[in-house]
Short mmCIF file of C-alpha atoms in Angstrom, two decimals:
data_model
loop_
_atom_site.label_atom_id
_atom_site.label_comp_id
_atom_site.label_asym_id
_atom_site.label_seq_id
_atom_site.Cartn_x
_atom_site.Cartn_y
_atom_site.Cartn_z
CA UNK A 101 151.32 168.22 60.52
CA UNK A 102 151.79 165.02 62.17
CA UNK A 103 154.28 162.20 60.19
CA UNK A 104 155.19 159.06 60.78
CA UNK A 105 158.16 156.04 59.09
CA UNK A 106 156.59 152.83 60.09
CA UNK A 107 158.60 149.13 58.63
CA UNK A 108 156.67 145.66 58.62
CA UNK A 109 158.51 142.96 56.30
CA UNK A 110 155.14 141.03 56.08
CA UNK A 111 151.76 142.95 56.44
CA UNK A 112 150.95 141.99 60.45
CA UNK A 113 149.71 144.35 63.14
CA UNK A 114 151.04 147.37 62.17
CA UNK A 115 149.58 147.34 59.01
CA UNK A 116 146.40 146.02 60.74
CA UNK A 117 146.45 148.75 63.28
CA UNK A 118 146.82 151.81 60.51
CA UNK A 119 144.58 150.39 58.82
CA UNK A 120 142.18 150.65 61.60
CA UNK A 121 143.09 153.96 62.69
CA UNK A 122 142.09 155.25 59.19
CA UNK A 123 139.69 153.56 57.38
CA UNK A 124 136.97 156.16 59.41
CA UNK A 125 138.14 158.48 57.34
CA UNK A 126 138.70 156.71 53.83
CA UNK A 127 135.01 154.86 55.04
CA UNK A 128 132.70 158.23 54.66
CA UNK A 129 135.61 159.64 51.54
CA UNK A 130 134.54 155.85 49.74
CA UNK A 131 130.90 156.33 50.46
CA UNK A 132 130.29 159.92 49.83
CA UNK A 133 128.54 158.80 46.80
CA UNK A 134 126.52 156.37 48.94
CA UNK A 135 127.36 151.72 48.83
CA UNK A 136 125.84 151.36 45.63
CA UNK A 137 128.16 153.92 43.25
CA UNK A 138 131.07 152.15 44.03
CA UNK A 139 131.53 148.27 42.31
CA UNK A 140 130.82 145.23 44.63
CA UNK A 141 133.64 143.05 45.89
CA UNK A 142 132.99 140.44 43.33
CA UNK A 143 133.91 143.15 40.74
CA UNK A 144 136.28 144.42 42.72
CA UNK A 145 138.37 141.32 42.49
CA UNK A 146 138.09 140.40 39.43
CA UNK A 147 139.18 143.27 37.88
CA UNK A 148 142.24 142.96 40.20
CA UNK A 149 142.74 139.24 38.88
CA UNK A 150 143.22 140.31 35.99
CA UNK A 151 144.83 144.05 35.56
CA UNK A 152 146.91 143.10 38.59
CA UNK A 153 147.58 139.31 39.36
CA UNK A 154 150.64 138.75 41.21
CA UNK A 155 149.50 141.04 43.60
CA UNK A 156 145.83 139.25 44.44
CA UNK A 157 147.51 137.36 47.96
CA UNK A 158 148.59 140.43 48.90
CA UNK A 159 145.17 141.48 48.30
CA UNK A 160 143.49 138.64 49.63
CA UNK A 161 145.58 139.55 52.88
CA UNK A 162 145.36 142.60 53.67
CA UNK A 163 141.80 142.37 53.56
CA UNK A 164 142.28 139.66 56.29
CA UNK A 165 144.41 141.67 58.20
CA UNK A 166 141.42 144.59 57.85
CA UNK A 167 138.70 142.18 59.68
CA UNK A 168 137.02 140.89 56.22
CA UNK A 169 134.68 143.46 55.51
CA UNK A 170 132.84 143.93 52.69
CA UNK A 171 133.44 147.28 51.96
CA UNK A 172 136.81 147.96 53.28
CA UNK A 173 137.53 144.54 50.81
CA UNK A 174 136.17 147.14 48.27
CA UNK A 175 138.21 149.99 48.83
CA UNK A 176 141.55 148.60 49.40
CA UNK A 177 141.06 146.88 45.90
CA UNK A 178 141.14 151.10 45.04
CA UNK A 179 138.85 149.96 42.02
CA UNK A 180 136.40 153.01 40.95
CA UNK A 181 136.73 155.23 43.82
CA UNK A 182 135.40 158.49 44.37
CA UNK A 183 137.29 160.51 41.85
CA UNK A 184 139.42 163.12 43.41
CA UNK A 185 142.23 166.21 42.30
CA UNK A 186 145.14 166.85 43.21
CA UNK A 187 148.17 169.57 42.46
CA UNK A 188 151.94 168.06 41.92
CA UNK A 189 154.92 168.48 40.60
CA UNK A 190 157.75 165.85 39.21
CA UNK A 191 160.74 166.44 37.35
CA UNK A 192 163.82 164.33 36.77
CA UNK A 193 167.50 165.70 37.86
CA UNK A 194 169.78 163.59 35.07
CA UNK A 195 172.86 164.95 36.76
CA UNK A 196 175.59 162.36 38.23
CA UNK A 197 173.10 160.68 40.42
CA UNK A 198 169.91 160.93 38.68
CA UNK A 199 167.21 162.30 40.91
CA UNK A 200 163.58 162.04 40.46
CA UNK A 201 161.82 165.41 42.89
CA UNK A 202 158.42 166.09 43.59
CA UNK A 203 156.00 168.46 45.19
CA UNK A 204 152.75 166.62 46.39
CA UNK A 205 149.74 169.81 46.73
CA UNK A 206 147.04 168.20 48.39
CA UNK A 207 144.54 168.67 51.16
CA UNK A 208 146.19 168.66 54.08
CA UNK A 209 143.38 166.67 56.30
CA UNK A 210 142.74 163.42 53.73
CA UNK A 211 146.38 162.66 53.06
CA UNK A 212 148.05 159.38 55.41
CA UNK A 213 151.08 161.52 56.14
CA UNK A 214 152.74 158.06 56.15
CA UNK A 215 156.24 156.92 54.92
CA UNK A 216 155.46 153.55 54.14
CA UNK A 217 158.91 150.61 53.84
CA UNK A 218 157.70 147.16 53.06
CA UNK A 219 159.00 143.64 52.34
CA UNK A 220 156.05 142.50 51.02
CA UNK A 221 156.40 139.11 48.50
CA UNK A 222 159.99 139.38 48.23
CA UNK A 223 160.23 142.60 47.45
CA UNK A 224 161.82 146.11 49.39
CA UNK A 225 159.68 149.21 48.89
CA UNK A 226 159.24 152.52 50.77
CA UNK A 227 157.62 156.12 49.91
CA UNK A 228 154.71 157.80 51.01
CA UNK A 229 152.01 156.16 51.82
CA UNK A 230 147.92 156.31 50.03
CA UNK A 231 144.86 154.61 51.09
CA UNK A 232 147.32 152.64 53.57
CA UNK A 233 148.27 150.49 50.42
CA UNK A 234 148.82 152.51 47.55
CA UNK A 235 151.60 155.11 47.40
CA UNK A 236 151.64 158.04 45.77
CA UNK A 237 155.25 158.32 44.79
CA UNK A 238 158.16 155.38 46.75
CA UNK A 239 161.11 153.20 45.43
CA UNK A 240 161.94 149.73 45.32
CA UNK A 241 165.38 147.82 45.90
CA UNK A 242 165.53 147.41 42.17
CA UNK A 243 166.50 151.04 42.03
CA UNK A 244 163.05 151.76 40.24
CA UNK A 245 161.12 155.06 41.87
CA UNK A 246 157.97 155.94 40.75
CA UNK A 247 155.47 159.63 41.42
CA UNK A 248 152.26 160.57 40.46
CA UNK A 249 150.76 164.19 39.31
CA UNK A 250 146.87 164.47 38.63
CA UNK A 251 146.53 164.67 34.86
CA UNK A 252 143.91 168.73 35.09
CA UNK A 253 141.31 166.45 32.97
CA UNK A 254 137.80 166.13 34.58
CA UNK A 255 136.90 162.89 32.62
CA UNK A 256 136.10 159.71 35.40
CA UNK A 257 135.89 156.18 33.94
CA UNK A 258 136.21 152.45 34.61
CA UNK A 259 139.44 151.87 36.19
CA UNK A 260 141.71 152.06 38.93
CA UNK A 261 143.24 154.69 41.43
CA UNK A 262 146.83 155.68 40.33
CA UNK A 263 148.70 155.06 43.80
CA UNK A 264 147.41 150.83 44.15
CA UNK A 265 148.72 151.13 40.39
CA UNK A 266 152.21 153.34 41.82
CA UNK A 267 152.58 149.97 44.01
CA UNK A 268 151.96 147.45 41.64
CA UNK A 269 154.10 148.97 39.53
CA UNK A 270 156.79 148.77 42.46
CA UNK A 271 155.62 145.10 43.43
CA UNK A 272 156.73 143.83 40.04
CA UNK A 273 159.07 146.45 37.98
CA UNK A 274 162.49 146.75 37.57
CA UNK A 275 163.60 148.99 34.84
CA UNK A 276 161.37 152.54 33.02
CA UNK A 277 160.78 149.58 30.00
CA UNK A 278 158.83 146.93 32.66
CA UNK A 279 156.96 149.89 34.38
CA UNK A 280 155.98 151.70 30.96
CA UNK A 281 154.12 148.85 29.71
CA UNK A 282 151.84 147.99 33.00
CA UNK A 283 151.23 152.10 32.79
CA UNK A 284 149.99 151.13 29.49
CA UNK A 285 148.49 148.40 30.15
CA UNK A 286 146.03 148.92 33.68
CA UNK A 287 143.50 151.28 33.70
CA UNK A 288 142.60 154.51 35.14
CA UNK A 289 139.82 155.65 36.80
CA UNK A 290 141.25 159.10 36.17
CA UNK A 291 143.79 161.19 33.96
CA UNK A 292 147.38 161.39 35.61
CA UNK A 293 150.84 161.40 35.14
CA UNK A 294 153.34 158.91 36.27
CA UNK A 295 157.38 159.52 35.84
CA UNK A 296 159.63 156.93 37.29
CA UNK A 297 163.19 156.62 36.99
CA UNK A 298 165.39 153.88 36.90
CA UNK A 299 168.91 152.51 38.14
CA UNK A 300 170.32 152.66 34.22
CA UNK A 301 169.28 156.08 34.45
CA UNK A 302 166.17 155.39 31.75
CA UNK A 303 163.20 157.61 32.31
CA UNK A 304 159.45 157.81 30.58
CA UNK A 305 156.90 159.73 32.24
CA UNK A 306 152.97 157.97 30.86
CA UNK A 307 149.64 160.28 30.65
CA UNK A 308 147.51 158.53 31.30
CA UNK A 309 144.15 158.67 30.96
CA UNK A 310 140.40 156.04 31.87
CA UNK A 311 139.12 157.02 28.10
CA UNK A 312 141.52 157.08 25.93
CA UNK A 313 145.65 154.68 25.51
CA UNK A 314 148.39 156.27 27.63
CA UNK A 315 150.77 158.27 26.00
CA UNK A 316 154.66 157.07 26.78
CA UNK A 317 156.87 159.54 26.53
CA UNK A 318 160.26 160.59 27.43
CA UNK A 319 159.62 164.41 29.22
CA UNK A 320 161.17 164.41 32.66
CA UNK A 321 158.53 166.43 33.60
CA UNK A 322 155.42 166.30 34.73
CA UNK A 323 152.95 168.79 36.04
CA UNK A 324 148.63 168.90 36.06
CA UNK A 325 147.87 168.87 32.11
CA UNK A 326 148.89 166.28 29.97
CA UNK A 327 149.68 167.39 26.03
CA UNK A 328 147.60 169.88 26.17
CA UNK A 329 145.39 171.66 28.67
CA UNK A 330 141.89 170.50 28.03
CA UNK A 331 140.61 172.13 31.93
CA UNK A 332 141.21 175.93 31.49
CA UNK A 333 140.30 177.11 35.43
CA UNK A 334 141.83 173.68 36.63
CA UNK A 335 145.03 175.01 34.94
CA UNK A 336 144.89 178.38 36.05
CA UNK A 337 144.32 177.54 39.37
CA UNK A 338 147.46 175.59 39.79
CA UNK A 339 149.01 177.46 36.79
CA UNK A 340 150.30 173.95 35.38
CA UNK A 341 151.43 175.37 32.27
CA UNK A 342 153.86 178.07 34.34
CA UNK A 343 155.16 175.53 36.65
CA UNK A 344 156.51 173.42 33.71
CA UNK A 345 157.88 176.27 31.70
CA UNK A 346 159.76 176.25 34.68
CA UNK A 347 160.65 173.24 35.57
CA UNK A 348 161.93 172.73 32.22
CA UNK A 349 164.16 175.97 32.05
CA UNK A 350 165.91 174.82 35.28
CA UNK A 351 166.73 171.62 33.38
CA UNK A 352 167.99 173.45 30.06
CA UNK A 353 168.56 176.74 29.50
CA UNK A 354 169.75 177.22 33.28
CA UNK A 355 171.23 173.47 34.01
CA UNK A 356 171.57 174.11 37.96
CA UNK A 357 173.16 171.91 40.15
CA UNK A 358 171.40 169.05 42.28
CA UNK A 359 171.03 171.36 45.70
CA UNK A 360 169.35 174.29 43.38
CA UNK A 361 167.45 171.91 41.12
CA UNK A 362 165.98 170.70 44.32
CA UNK A 363 165.25 173.74 46.51
CA UNK A 364 163.02 174.98 43.63
CA UNK A 365 161.05 173.44 44.68
CA UNK A 366 160.39 174.69 48.14
CA UNK A 367 159.50 177.81 46.80
CA UNK A 368 157.13 179.74 44.48
CA UNK A 369 155.84 178.97 41.69
CA UNK A 370 156.21 175.64 42.34
CA UNK A 371 155.59 175.18 45.84
CA UNK A 372 151.71 176.61 47.15
CA UNK A 373 150.50 177.00 50.73
CA UNK A 374 146.74 177.45 48.85
CA UNK A 375 144.92 175.30 51.16
CA UNK A 376 142.47 177.23 51.23
CA UNK A 377 141.36 176.94 48.28
CA UNK A 378 142.06 173.20 48.88
CA UNK A 379 145.37 172.16 48.21
CA UNK A 380 148.91 173.12 49.03
CA UNK A 381 152.00 171.94 49.14
CA UNK A 382 152.09 168.90 51.71
CA UNK A 383 156.44 168.74 50.87
CA UNK A 384 158.52 167.44 48.59
CA UNK A 385 160.17 163.84 48.01
CA UNK A 386 163.26 163.16 46.72
CA UNK A 387 164.13 159.96 45.21
CA UNK A 388 168.12 158.78 44.47
CA UNK A 389 166.89 155.24 43.21
CA UNK A 390 170.44 153.42 42.40
CA UNK A 391 171.26 154.48 46.25
CA UNK A 392 168.42 153.41 47.15
CA UNK A 393 167.58 156.86 49.12
CA UNK A 394 164.58 158.85 49.61
CA UNK A 395 164.02 162.20 51.28
CA UNK A 396 160.84 164.64 52.17
CA UNK A 397 161.30 167.81 52.63
CA UNK A 398 159.75 170.44 54.40
CA UNK A 399 160.96 174.72 54.21
CA UNK A 400 164.24 173.77 56.70
CA UNK A 401 163.74 170.70 57.52
CA UNK A 402 165.18 167.41 55.59
CA UNK A 403 163.71 163.92 56.67
CA UNK A 404 166.63 161.59 54.67
CA UNK A 405 165.91 157.41 54.93
CA UNK A 406 167.30 154.83 53.43
CA UNK A 407 166.23 151.25 52.11
CA UNK A 408 169.12 148.90 53.61
CA UNK A 409 168.59 150.88 57.06
CA UNK A 410 165.75 152.41 57.18
CA UNK A 411 164.67 154.09 60.56
CA UNK A 412 161.28 153.85 61.81
CA UNK A 413 160.47 157.58 63.76
CA UNK A 414 158.05 160.87 63.44
CA UNK A 415 158.07 164.12 63.13
CA UNK A 416 155.30 167.32 63.66
CA UNK A 417 156.35 169.68 60.61
CA UNK A 418 154.57 173.14 60.43
CA UNK A 419 153.20 173.54 56.61
CA UNK A 420 153.29 176.90 56.00
CA UNK A 421 149.65 177.32 55.30
CA UNK A 422 148.33 174.57 56.49
CA UNK A 423 146.14 174.96 59.64
#
C-alpha cells in the first residue's frame, strides 16, 4: 500500500490535485445506488448550514477547487452518503502522557492512505483522510484528538457521513466537553462510536446513531458495538466483544506500560488480516494530543509526525494479508 503525507495551509492546488485523483473512484461509490438516491445540492448545503455552519465557507471553497460540479459538491457535503461498514478498535491509555491508540480495519482498495496536515480557517489539523477532507482519526493544535469505530448496527438514517463530523469537531472544538456537545447534536447516517481525548486529559466516547439520541460515556475503549450487541453476525465476525474485553483487561487488570499497550494493537486479537472477507487492519494510529504528535504504525514500521514540524513524504508499506 502506498501512503502519502501532504501539507497545505489553505485549500489550494495540492488539495485540488488530490480531489481530481480520488474523485473517479469516489464518484463510482457515491453513485452506486443511482444519482437520485443521494440528496440534491440544495438539500446537502442546507443541512451543512443548519448543523455545521462554521465550515460552510470552507465547503464552498473546496467545491470550487473540485470544479464546481453538482455531483462533486453533493459528495463533499457527506450528507446521506451510501452506507459503509468498517471494523476498528480504539482506546485511551491514561498514563503520564495520555495516548489515543486505534486500529483502522477496512477495505484496502477503498481508502485514501493519506495523512493530511492543514491550516484551514486558522486551525491546524492533522490526521488520516477519508473522502479527501473528512477524517477517520486526527488531532488539532488545541490538543484535541479524535477517532471513530463503526457502531455495529444495520440502521441507516438521515445524517452525515461520520468522517466529516470528525473534521468539523477538529475545526471547531478545543476540549472533550465541547466535542461531546457537537457529537450529541450533529446527525449521523449510521451508528458510530467516536472517542475524544483533550490536552487536559479529559476524554469521552460518544455512541452516535441515526435513530436515537447519542449516548455520551466515559468509556476509554470502543470497538464495534454500542451498549449491547445488536447485529450478532457482525459482532461474531469482527470479534467486537472479545476485542473490547481484551483492551479493558490491558487497561485495568494488567495495566500495561505505554509501549506494550500500543504494541498489542499490532497483534491478534486486535490486529486483523481478514482482507479476503472484506477488511483487515490497514494501520495503527497513535495520538499524543498534548504533544501534538501522531504516529502511523505497521508491523515493524513507525512513521512519526508532528504538528509543528510536519514533513511531507511517502511510504510503500507491505500490509500482511492485503493484496
